[in-house]
Tab-separated table of C-alpha atoms in Angstrom:
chain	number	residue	atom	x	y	z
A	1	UNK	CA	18.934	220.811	157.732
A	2	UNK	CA	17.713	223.757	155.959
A	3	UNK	CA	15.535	226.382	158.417
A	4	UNK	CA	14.149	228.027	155.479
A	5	UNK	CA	10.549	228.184	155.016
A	6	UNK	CA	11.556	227.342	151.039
A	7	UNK	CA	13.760	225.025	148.964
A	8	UNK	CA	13.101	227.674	145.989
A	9	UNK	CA	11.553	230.379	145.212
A	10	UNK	CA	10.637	232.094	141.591
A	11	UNK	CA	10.403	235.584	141.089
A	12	UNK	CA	8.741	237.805	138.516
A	13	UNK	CA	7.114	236.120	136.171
A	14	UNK	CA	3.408	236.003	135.551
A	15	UNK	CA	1.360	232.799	137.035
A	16	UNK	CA	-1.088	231.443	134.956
A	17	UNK	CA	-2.353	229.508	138.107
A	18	UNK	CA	-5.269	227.979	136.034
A	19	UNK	CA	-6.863	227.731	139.751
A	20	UNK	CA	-10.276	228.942	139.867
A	21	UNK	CA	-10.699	228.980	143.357
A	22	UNK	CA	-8.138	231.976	143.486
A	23	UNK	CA	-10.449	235.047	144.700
A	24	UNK	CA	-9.567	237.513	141.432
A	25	UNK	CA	-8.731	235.045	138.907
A	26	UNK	CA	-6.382	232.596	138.092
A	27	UNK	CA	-3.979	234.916	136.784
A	28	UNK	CA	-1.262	236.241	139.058
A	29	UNK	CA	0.600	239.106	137.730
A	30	UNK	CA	4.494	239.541	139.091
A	31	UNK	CA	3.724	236.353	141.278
A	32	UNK	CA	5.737	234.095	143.207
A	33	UNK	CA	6.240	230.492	143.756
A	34	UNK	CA	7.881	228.983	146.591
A	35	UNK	CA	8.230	225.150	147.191
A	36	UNK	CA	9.586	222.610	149.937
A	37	UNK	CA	10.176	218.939	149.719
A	38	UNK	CA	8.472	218.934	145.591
A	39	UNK	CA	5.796	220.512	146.448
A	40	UNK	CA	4.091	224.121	146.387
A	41	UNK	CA	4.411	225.783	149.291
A	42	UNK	CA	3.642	229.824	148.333
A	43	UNK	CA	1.826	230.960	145.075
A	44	UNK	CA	0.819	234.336	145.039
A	45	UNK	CA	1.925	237.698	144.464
A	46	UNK	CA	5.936	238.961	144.883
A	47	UNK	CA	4.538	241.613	146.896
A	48	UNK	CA	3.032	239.688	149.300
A	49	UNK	CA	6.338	237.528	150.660
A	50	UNK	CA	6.502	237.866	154.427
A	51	UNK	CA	10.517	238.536	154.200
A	52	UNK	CA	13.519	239.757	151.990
A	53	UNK	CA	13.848	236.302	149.296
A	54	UNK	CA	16.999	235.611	150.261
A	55	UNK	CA	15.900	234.588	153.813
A	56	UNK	CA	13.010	232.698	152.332
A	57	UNK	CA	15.406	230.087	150.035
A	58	UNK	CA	18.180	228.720	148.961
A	59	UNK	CA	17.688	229.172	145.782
A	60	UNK	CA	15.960	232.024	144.709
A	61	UNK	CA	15.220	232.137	140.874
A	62	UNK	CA	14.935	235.929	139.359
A	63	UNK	CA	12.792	235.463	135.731
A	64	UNK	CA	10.302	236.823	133.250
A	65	UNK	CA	7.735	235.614	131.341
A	66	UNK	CA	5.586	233.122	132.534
A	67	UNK	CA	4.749	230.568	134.527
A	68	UNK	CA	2.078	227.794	133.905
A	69	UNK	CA	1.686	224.084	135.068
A	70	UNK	CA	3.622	221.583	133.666
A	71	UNK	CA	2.057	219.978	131.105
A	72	UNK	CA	0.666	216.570	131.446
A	73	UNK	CA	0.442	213.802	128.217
A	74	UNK	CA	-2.552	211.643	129.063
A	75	UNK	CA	-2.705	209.426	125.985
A	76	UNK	CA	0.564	208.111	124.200
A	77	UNK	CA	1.968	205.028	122.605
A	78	UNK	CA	5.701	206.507	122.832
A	79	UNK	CA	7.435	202.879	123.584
A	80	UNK	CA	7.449	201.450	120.105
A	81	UNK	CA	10.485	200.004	117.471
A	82	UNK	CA	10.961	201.612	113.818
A	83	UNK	CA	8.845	203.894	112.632
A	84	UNK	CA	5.754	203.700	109.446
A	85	UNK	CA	6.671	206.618	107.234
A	86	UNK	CA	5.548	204.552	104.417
A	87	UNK	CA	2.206	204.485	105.630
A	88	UNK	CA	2.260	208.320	105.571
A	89	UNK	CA	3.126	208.369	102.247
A	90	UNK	CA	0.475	205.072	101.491
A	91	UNK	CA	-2.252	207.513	102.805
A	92	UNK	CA	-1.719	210.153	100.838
A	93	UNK	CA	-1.386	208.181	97.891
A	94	UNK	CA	-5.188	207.221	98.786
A	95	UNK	CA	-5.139	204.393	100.743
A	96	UNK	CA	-7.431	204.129	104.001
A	97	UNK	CA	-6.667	203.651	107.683
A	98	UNK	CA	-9.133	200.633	107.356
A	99	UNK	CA	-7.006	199.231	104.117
A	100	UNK	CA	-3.708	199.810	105.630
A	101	UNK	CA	-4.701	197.451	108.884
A	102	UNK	CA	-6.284	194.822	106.124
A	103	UNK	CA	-3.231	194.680	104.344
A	104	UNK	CA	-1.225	193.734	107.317
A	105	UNK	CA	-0.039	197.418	108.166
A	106	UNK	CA	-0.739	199.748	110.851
A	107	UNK	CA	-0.845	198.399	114.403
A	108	UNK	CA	0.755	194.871	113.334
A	109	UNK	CA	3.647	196.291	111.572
A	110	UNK	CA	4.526	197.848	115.050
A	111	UNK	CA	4.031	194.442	116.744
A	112	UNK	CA	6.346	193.137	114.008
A	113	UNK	CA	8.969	195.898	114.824
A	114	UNK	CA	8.438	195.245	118.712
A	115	UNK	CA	8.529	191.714	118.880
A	116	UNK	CA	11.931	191.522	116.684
A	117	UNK	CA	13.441	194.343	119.040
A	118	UNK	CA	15.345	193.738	122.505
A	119	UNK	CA	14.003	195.360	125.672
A	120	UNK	CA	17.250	197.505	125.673
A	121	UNK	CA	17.029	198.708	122.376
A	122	UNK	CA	13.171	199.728	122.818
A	123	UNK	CA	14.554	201.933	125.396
A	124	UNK	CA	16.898	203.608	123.448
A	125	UNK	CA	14.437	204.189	120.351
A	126	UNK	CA	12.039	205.472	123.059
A	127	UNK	CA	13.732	207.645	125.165
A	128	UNK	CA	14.344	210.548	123.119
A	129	UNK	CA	11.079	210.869	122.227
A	130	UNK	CA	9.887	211.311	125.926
A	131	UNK	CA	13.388	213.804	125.937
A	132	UNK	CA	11.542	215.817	123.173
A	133	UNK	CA	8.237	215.828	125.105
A	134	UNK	CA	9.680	216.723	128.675
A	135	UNK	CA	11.759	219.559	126.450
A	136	UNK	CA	8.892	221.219	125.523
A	137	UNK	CA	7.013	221.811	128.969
A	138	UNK	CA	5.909	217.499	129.900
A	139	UNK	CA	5.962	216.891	133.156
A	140	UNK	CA	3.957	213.829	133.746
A	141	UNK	CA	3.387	211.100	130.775
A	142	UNK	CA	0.770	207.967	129.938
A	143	UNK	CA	2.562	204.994	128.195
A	144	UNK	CA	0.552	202.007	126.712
A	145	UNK	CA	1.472	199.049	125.806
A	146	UNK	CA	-0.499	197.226	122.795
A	147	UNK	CA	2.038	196.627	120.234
A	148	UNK	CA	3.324	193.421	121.782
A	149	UNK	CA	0.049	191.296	121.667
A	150	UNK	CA	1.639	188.449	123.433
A	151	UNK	CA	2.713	188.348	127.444
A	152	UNK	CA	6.774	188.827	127.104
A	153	UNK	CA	6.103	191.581	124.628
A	154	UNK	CA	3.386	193.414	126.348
A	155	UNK	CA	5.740	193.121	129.350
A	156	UNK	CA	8.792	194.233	127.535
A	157	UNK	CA	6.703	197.480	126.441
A	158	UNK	CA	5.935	198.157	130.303
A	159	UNK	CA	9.008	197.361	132.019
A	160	UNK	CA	10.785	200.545	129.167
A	161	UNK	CA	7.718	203.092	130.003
A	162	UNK	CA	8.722	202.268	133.943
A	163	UNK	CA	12.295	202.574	132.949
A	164	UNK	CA	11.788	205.468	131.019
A	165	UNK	CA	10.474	207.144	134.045
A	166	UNK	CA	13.129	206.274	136.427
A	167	UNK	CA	15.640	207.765	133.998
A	168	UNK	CA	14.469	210.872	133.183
A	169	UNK	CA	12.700	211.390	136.625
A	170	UNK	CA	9.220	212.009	135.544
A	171	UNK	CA	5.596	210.401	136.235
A	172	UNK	CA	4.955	207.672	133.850
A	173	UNK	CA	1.147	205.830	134.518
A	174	UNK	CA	1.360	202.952	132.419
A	175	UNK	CA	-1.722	201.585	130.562
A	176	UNK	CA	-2.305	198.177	129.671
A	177	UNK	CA	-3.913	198.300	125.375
A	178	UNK	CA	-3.457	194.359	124.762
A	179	UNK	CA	-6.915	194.721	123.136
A	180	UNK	CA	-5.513	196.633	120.445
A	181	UNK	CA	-5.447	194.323	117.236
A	182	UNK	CA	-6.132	190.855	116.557
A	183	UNK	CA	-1.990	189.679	116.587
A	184	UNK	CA	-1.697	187.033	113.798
A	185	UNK	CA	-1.236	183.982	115.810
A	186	UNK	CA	-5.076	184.414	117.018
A	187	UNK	CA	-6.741	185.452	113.204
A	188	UNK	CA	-9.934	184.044	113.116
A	189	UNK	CA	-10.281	184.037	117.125
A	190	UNK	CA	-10.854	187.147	118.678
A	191	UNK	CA	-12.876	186.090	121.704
A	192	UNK	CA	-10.073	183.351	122.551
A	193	UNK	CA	-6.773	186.301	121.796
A	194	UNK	CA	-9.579	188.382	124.933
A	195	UNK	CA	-9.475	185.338	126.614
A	196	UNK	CA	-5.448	185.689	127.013
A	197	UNK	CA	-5.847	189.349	127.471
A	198	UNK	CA	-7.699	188.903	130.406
A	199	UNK	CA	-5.320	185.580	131.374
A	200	UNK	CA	-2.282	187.996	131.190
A	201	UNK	CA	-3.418	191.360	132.998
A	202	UNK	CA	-3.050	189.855	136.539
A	203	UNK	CA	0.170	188.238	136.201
A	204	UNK	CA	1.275	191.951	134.788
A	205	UNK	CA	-0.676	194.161	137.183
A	206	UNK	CA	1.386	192.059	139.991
A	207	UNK	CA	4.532	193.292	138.739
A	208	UNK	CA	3.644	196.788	139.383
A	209	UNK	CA	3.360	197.521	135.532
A	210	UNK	CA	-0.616	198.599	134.996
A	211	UNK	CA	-1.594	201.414	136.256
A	212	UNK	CA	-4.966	201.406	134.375
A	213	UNK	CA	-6.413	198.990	131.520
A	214	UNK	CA	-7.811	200.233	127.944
A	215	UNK	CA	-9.077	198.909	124.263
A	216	UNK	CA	-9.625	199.878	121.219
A	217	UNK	CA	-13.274	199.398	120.134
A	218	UNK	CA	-13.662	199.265	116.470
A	219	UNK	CA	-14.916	197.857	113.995
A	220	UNK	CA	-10.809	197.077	113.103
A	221	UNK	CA	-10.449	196.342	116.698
A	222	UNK	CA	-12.849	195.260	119.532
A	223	UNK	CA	-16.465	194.964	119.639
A	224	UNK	CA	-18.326	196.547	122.640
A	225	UNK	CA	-18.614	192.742	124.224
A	226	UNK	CA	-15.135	191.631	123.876
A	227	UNK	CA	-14.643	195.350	125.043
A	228	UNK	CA	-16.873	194.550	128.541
A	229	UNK	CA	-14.951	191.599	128.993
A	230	UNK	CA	-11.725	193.340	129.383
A	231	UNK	CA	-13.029	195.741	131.801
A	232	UNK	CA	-14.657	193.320	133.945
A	233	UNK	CA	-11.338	191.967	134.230
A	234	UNK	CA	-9.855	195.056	134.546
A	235	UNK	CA	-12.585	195.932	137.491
A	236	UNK	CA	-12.081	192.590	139.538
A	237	UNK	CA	-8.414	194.139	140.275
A	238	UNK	CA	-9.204	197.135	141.026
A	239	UNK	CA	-7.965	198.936	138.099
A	240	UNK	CA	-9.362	202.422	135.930
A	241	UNK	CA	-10.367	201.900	132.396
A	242	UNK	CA	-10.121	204.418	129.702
A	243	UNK	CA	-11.201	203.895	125.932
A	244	UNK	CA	-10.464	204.264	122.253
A	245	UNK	CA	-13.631	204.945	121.396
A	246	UNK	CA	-15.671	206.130	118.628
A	247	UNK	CA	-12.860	207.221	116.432
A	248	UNK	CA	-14.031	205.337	113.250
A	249	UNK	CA	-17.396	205.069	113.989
A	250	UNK	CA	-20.178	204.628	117.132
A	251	UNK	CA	-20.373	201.499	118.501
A	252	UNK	CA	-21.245	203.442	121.734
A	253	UNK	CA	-17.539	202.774	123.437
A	254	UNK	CA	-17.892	206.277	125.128
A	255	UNK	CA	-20.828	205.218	126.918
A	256	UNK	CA	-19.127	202.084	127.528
A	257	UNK	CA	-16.241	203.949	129.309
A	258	UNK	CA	-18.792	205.566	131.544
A	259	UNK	CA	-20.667	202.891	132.194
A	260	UNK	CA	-17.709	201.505	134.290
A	261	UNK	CA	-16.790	204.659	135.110
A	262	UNK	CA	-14.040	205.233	132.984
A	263	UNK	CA	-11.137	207.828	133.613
A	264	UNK	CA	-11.518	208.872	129.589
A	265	UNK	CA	-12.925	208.024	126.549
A	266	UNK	CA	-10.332	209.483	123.930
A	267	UNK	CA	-10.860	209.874	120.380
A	268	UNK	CA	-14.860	210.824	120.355
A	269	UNK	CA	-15.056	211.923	116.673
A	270	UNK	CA	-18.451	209.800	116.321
A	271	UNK	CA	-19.678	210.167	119.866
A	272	UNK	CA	-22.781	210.875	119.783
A	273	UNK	CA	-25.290	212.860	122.213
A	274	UNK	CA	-26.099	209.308	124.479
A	275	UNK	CA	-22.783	208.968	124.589
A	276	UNK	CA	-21.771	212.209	125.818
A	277	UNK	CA	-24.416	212.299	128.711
A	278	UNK	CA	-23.544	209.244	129.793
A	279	UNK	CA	-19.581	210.634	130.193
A	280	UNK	CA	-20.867	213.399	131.762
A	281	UNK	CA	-23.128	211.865	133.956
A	282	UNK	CA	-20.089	209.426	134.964
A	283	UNK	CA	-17.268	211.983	135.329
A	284	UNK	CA	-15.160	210.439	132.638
A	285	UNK	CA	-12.924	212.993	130.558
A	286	UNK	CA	-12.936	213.329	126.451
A	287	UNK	CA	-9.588	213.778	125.320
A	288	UNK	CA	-9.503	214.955	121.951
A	289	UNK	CA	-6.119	213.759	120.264
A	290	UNK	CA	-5.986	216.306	117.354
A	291	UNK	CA	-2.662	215.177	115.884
A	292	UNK	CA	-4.371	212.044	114.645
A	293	UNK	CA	-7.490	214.136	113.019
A	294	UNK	CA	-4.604	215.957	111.340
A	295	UNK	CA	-2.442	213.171	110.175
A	296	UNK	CA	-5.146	211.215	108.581
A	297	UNK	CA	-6.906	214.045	107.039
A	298	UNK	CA	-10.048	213.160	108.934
A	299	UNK	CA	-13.252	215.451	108.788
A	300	UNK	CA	-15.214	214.070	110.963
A	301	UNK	CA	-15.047	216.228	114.250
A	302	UNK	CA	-15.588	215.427	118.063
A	303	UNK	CA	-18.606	216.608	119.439
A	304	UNK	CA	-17.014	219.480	120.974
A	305	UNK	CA	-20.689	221.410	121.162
A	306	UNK	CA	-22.164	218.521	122.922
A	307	UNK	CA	-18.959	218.305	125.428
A	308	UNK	CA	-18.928	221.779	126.477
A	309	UNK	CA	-23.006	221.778	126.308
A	310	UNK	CA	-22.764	218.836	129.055
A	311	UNK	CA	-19.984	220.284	130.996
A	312	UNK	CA	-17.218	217.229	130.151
A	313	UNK	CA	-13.809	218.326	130.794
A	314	UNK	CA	-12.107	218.142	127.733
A	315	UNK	CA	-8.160	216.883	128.236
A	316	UNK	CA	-5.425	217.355	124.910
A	317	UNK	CA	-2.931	214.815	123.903
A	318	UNK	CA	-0.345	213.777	121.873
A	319	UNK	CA	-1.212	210.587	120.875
A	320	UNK	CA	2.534	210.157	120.038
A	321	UNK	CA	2.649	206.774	118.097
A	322	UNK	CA	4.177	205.713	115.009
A	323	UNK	CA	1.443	205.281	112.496
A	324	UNK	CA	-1.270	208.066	112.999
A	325	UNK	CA	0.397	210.703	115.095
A	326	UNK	CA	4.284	211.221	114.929
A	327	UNK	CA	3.852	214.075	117.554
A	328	UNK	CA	6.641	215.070	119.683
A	329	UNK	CA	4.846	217.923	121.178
A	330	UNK	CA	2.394	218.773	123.141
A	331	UNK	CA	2.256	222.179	123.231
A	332	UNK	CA	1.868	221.227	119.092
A	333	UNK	CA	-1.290	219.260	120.199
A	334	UNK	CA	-2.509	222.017	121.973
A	335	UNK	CA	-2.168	224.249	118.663
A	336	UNK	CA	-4.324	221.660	116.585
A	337	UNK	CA	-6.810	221.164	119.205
A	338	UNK	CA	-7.202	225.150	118.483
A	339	UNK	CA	-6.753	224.903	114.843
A	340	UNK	CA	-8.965	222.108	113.962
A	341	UNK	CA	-11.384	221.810	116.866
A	342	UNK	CA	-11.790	225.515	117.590
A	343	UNK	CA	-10.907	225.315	121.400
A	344	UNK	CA	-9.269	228.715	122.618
A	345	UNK	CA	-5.951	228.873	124.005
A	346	UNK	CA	-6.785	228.830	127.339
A	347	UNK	CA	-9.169	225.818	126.517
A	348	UNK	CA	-5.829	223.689	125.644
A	349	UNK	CA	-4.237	224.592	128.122
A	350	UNK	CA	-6.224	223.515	130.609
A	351	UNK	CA	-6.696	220.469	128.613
A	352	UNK	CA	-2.997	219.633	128.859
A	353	UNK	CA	-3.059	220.424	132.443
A	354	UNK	CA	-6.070	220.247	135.130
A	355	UNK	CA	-8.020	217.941	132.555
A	356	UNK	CA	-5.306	215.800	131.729
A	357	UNK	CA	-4.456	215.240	134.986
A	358	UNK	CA	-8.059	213.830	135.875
A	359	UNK	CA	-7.851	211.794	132.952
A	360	UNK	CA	-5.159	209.902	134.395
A	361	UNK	CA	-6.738	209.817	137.942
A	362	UNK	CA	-4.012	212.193	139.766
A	363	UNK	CA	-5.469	214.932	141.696
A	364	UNK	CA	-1.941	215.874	143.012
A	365	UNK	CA	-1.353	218.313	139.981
A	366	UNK	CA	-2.584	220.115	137.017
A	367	UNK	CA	-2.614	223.541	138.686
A	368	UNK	CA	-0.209	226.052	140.211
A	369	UNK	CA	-1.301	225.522	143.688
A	370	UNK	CA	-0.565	225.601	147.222
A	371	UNK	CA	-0.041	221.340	148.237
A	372	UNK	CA	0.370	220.477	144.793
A	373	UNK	CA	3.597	218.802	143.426
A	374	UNK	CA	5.663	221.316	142.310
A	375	UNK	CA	5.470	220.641	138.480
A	376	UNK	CA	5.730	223.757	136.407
A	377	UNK	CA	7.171	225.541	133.415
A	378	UNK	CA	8.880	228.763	132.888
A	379	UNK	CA	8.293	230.066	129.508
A	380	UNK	CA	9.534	233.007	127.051
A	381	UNK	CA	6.629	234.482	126.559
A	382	UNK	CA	4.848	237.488	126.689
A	383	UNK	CA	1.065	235.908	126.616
A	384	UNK	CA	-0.317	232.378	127.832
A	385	UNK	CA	-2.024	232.324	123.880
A	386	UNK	CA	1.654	232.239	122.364
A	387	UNK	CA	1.802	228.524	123.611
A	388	UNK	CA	-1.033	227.614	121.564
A	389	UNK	CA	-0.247	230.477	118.685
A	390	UNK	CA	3.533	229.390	117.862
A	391	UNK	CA	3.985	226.480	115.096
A	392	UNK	CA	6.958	224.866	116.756
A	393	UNK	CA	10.232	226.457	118.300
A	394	UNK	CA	11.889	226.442	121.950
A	395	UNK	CA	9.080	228.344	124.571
A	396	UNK	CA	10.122	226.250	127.650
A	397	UNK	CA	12.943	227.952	128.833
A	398	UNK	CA	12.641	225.610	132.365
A	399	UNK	CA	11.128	223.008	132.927
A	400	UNK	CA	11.041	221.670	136.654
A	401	UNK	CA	9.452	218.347	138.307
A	402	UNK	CA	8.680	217.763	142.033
A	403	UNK	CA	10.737	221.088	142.497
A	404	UNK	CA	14.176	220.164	140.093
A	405	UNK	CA	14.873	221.047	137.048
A	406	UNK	CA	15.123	218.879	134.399
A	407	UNK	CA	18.423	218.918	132.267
């Protein structure tokens, strides 16, 4: 049984805490972190220690740089088969997002590759993407489903994001996005394909697979009424709703997330000012998914004014999926969210950190703190802003999770 107070201890880097309760900032200069049993047990300055480290830990960890949070991914698609490259190329031969769905593209072309793939070989597409995300500072990860659009598929995509977790040893919450096309067996009859959305979500929630339940509502997807359908199902078990909402147009889906007091409305670039009072009034997070603004050459940006004006926290994501954003990165979608939305560095990072973290309902992490899981990154670095400043390359030089490094 070990006696000491720590299972490890890191020395000499700077803390970016992000932990405004902190009298003097969140900023620890040389600082220290100490954890037991995966989670934080001393953050604070080196100075301060009560002993020589080596009586404090077994392993004591001598580094530079810095330290922040491990990054948390609160929107992704990352279990899917193939890929849509052609659709990249479609778009920038001038064809729409609108007339790429029409035409049979898009979302359905993913249910096409899903359906036609085995459960094993979805896993083995899909795990080195969530490899490339963890590589680059991810500690915790959202999966939806949504390309599957029938039971067995939906439940094939997951059974891999809970798989996916157990393998590489990191948080997965798994969302449940069966309202996210029309699948062609139900054309012509989208209030009877809601009707099996609805049918299926308790059979799947008693699996253990849904850990919350969202749509997209479009004018290519959902209306606001199918939309209130699913999340009166969704409430009646108990489960959090978030939203695609508002990325095409407003047919007031953010308010619609807070009405039922939604974890996040994501997407937001036609929210307008009703619809950001109402998140703000509810507690519900925006998260701003910059890689698809960027892949799709939109110019129509979130209400990032109104957000901050209104005081909603504003959470970054990937969006990793294979037709709008092919982004294996976070810390990449932290550098757009800069770029094209004008947040400052320290803005995305707390976006992909305390903010995502209350977009997915965990209050357990998100900040370098003393009782939090013990989920943070060492980076080579000489400035927090590099994260955000860098167009790709290796910062993370460790990444660790409930206190272990991951390979």
């Amino acid at each position: 049984m070990n006696a000491l107070p720590y299972d490890g201890l890191l020395l000499g880097v700077h803390l970016a805490t992000l932990d405004d309760t902190r009298p003097g900032g969140h900023v620890i200069e040389d600082g220290a972190l100490g954890w037991r049993d995966g989670v934080l047990a001393y953050v604070g300055p080196r100075s301060a220690l009560p002993a020589a480290p080596a009586k404090l830990a077994r392993e004591v960890i001598e580094a530079r740089g810095w330290a922040t949070p491990g990054l948390i991914d609160c929107h992704t698609h990352l279990v899917f088969a193939g890929h849509r490259a052609h659709e990249f190329d479609l778009r920038l031969n001038g064809a729409s997002y609108a007339d790429i769905a029409r035409a049979g593209g898009g979302i359905l072309s993913s249910v096409r590759a899903v359906r036609a793939a085995s459960e094993e070989a979805l896993l083995a597409q899909s795990l080195p993407r969530a490899r490339a995300l963890l590589a680059d500072g991810v500690t915790t990860l959202e999966i939806k489903s949504g390309y599957g659009l029938d039971f067995d598929n939906e439940r094939k995509l997951l059974r891999v994001a809970r798989q996916i977790g157990e393998q590489l040893g990191v948080t997965v919450r798994t969302t449940y996005l069966a309202a996210h096309a029309l699948p062609p067996e139900y054309q012509g009859d989208a209030d009877g394909y809601i009707d099996a959305v609805i049918a299926w979500l308790p059979r799947l929630h008693a699996e253990g697979l849904v850990d919350a339940v969202d749509a997209f509502c479009e004018g290519i997807g959902f209306t606001p009424a199918q939309t209130r359908r699913v999340f009166e199902a969704a409430r009646a078990l108990g489960l959090p709703v978030k939203l695609h909402a508002d990325q095409l147009s407003d047919l007031g889906g953010a308010a619609l997330a807070a009405e039922f007091g939604g974890l996040s409305a994501d997407h937001l670039e036609y929210t307008r000012e009703a619809g950001v009072r109402a998140m703000a009034a509810a507690g519900t997070v925006a998260v701003l998914l910059p890689g698809a603004f960027h892949v799709l050459r939109e110019t129509q940006l979130p209400p990032i004014a109104l957000l901050r004006a209104h005081g909603v926290p504003m959470a970054v994501a990937t969006d990793c999926n294979p037709g709008t954003s092919p982004l294996l990165s976070l810390r990449q979608a932290m550098q757009l969210a800069c770029t094209h939305f004008r947040l400052t560095p320290e803005d995305a990072l707390r976006g992909a950190t305390v903010h995502a973290a209350r977009a997915l309902g965990l209050s357990d992490r998100g900040l370098l703190r003393v009782g939090l899981r013990a989920d943070f990154v060492l980076w080579n670095i000489t400035h927090p802003a590099e994260l955000c400043y860098w167009l790709g390359g290796t910062l993370a030089e460790r990444v660790f999770i409930a206190g272990h490094p991951t390979s």
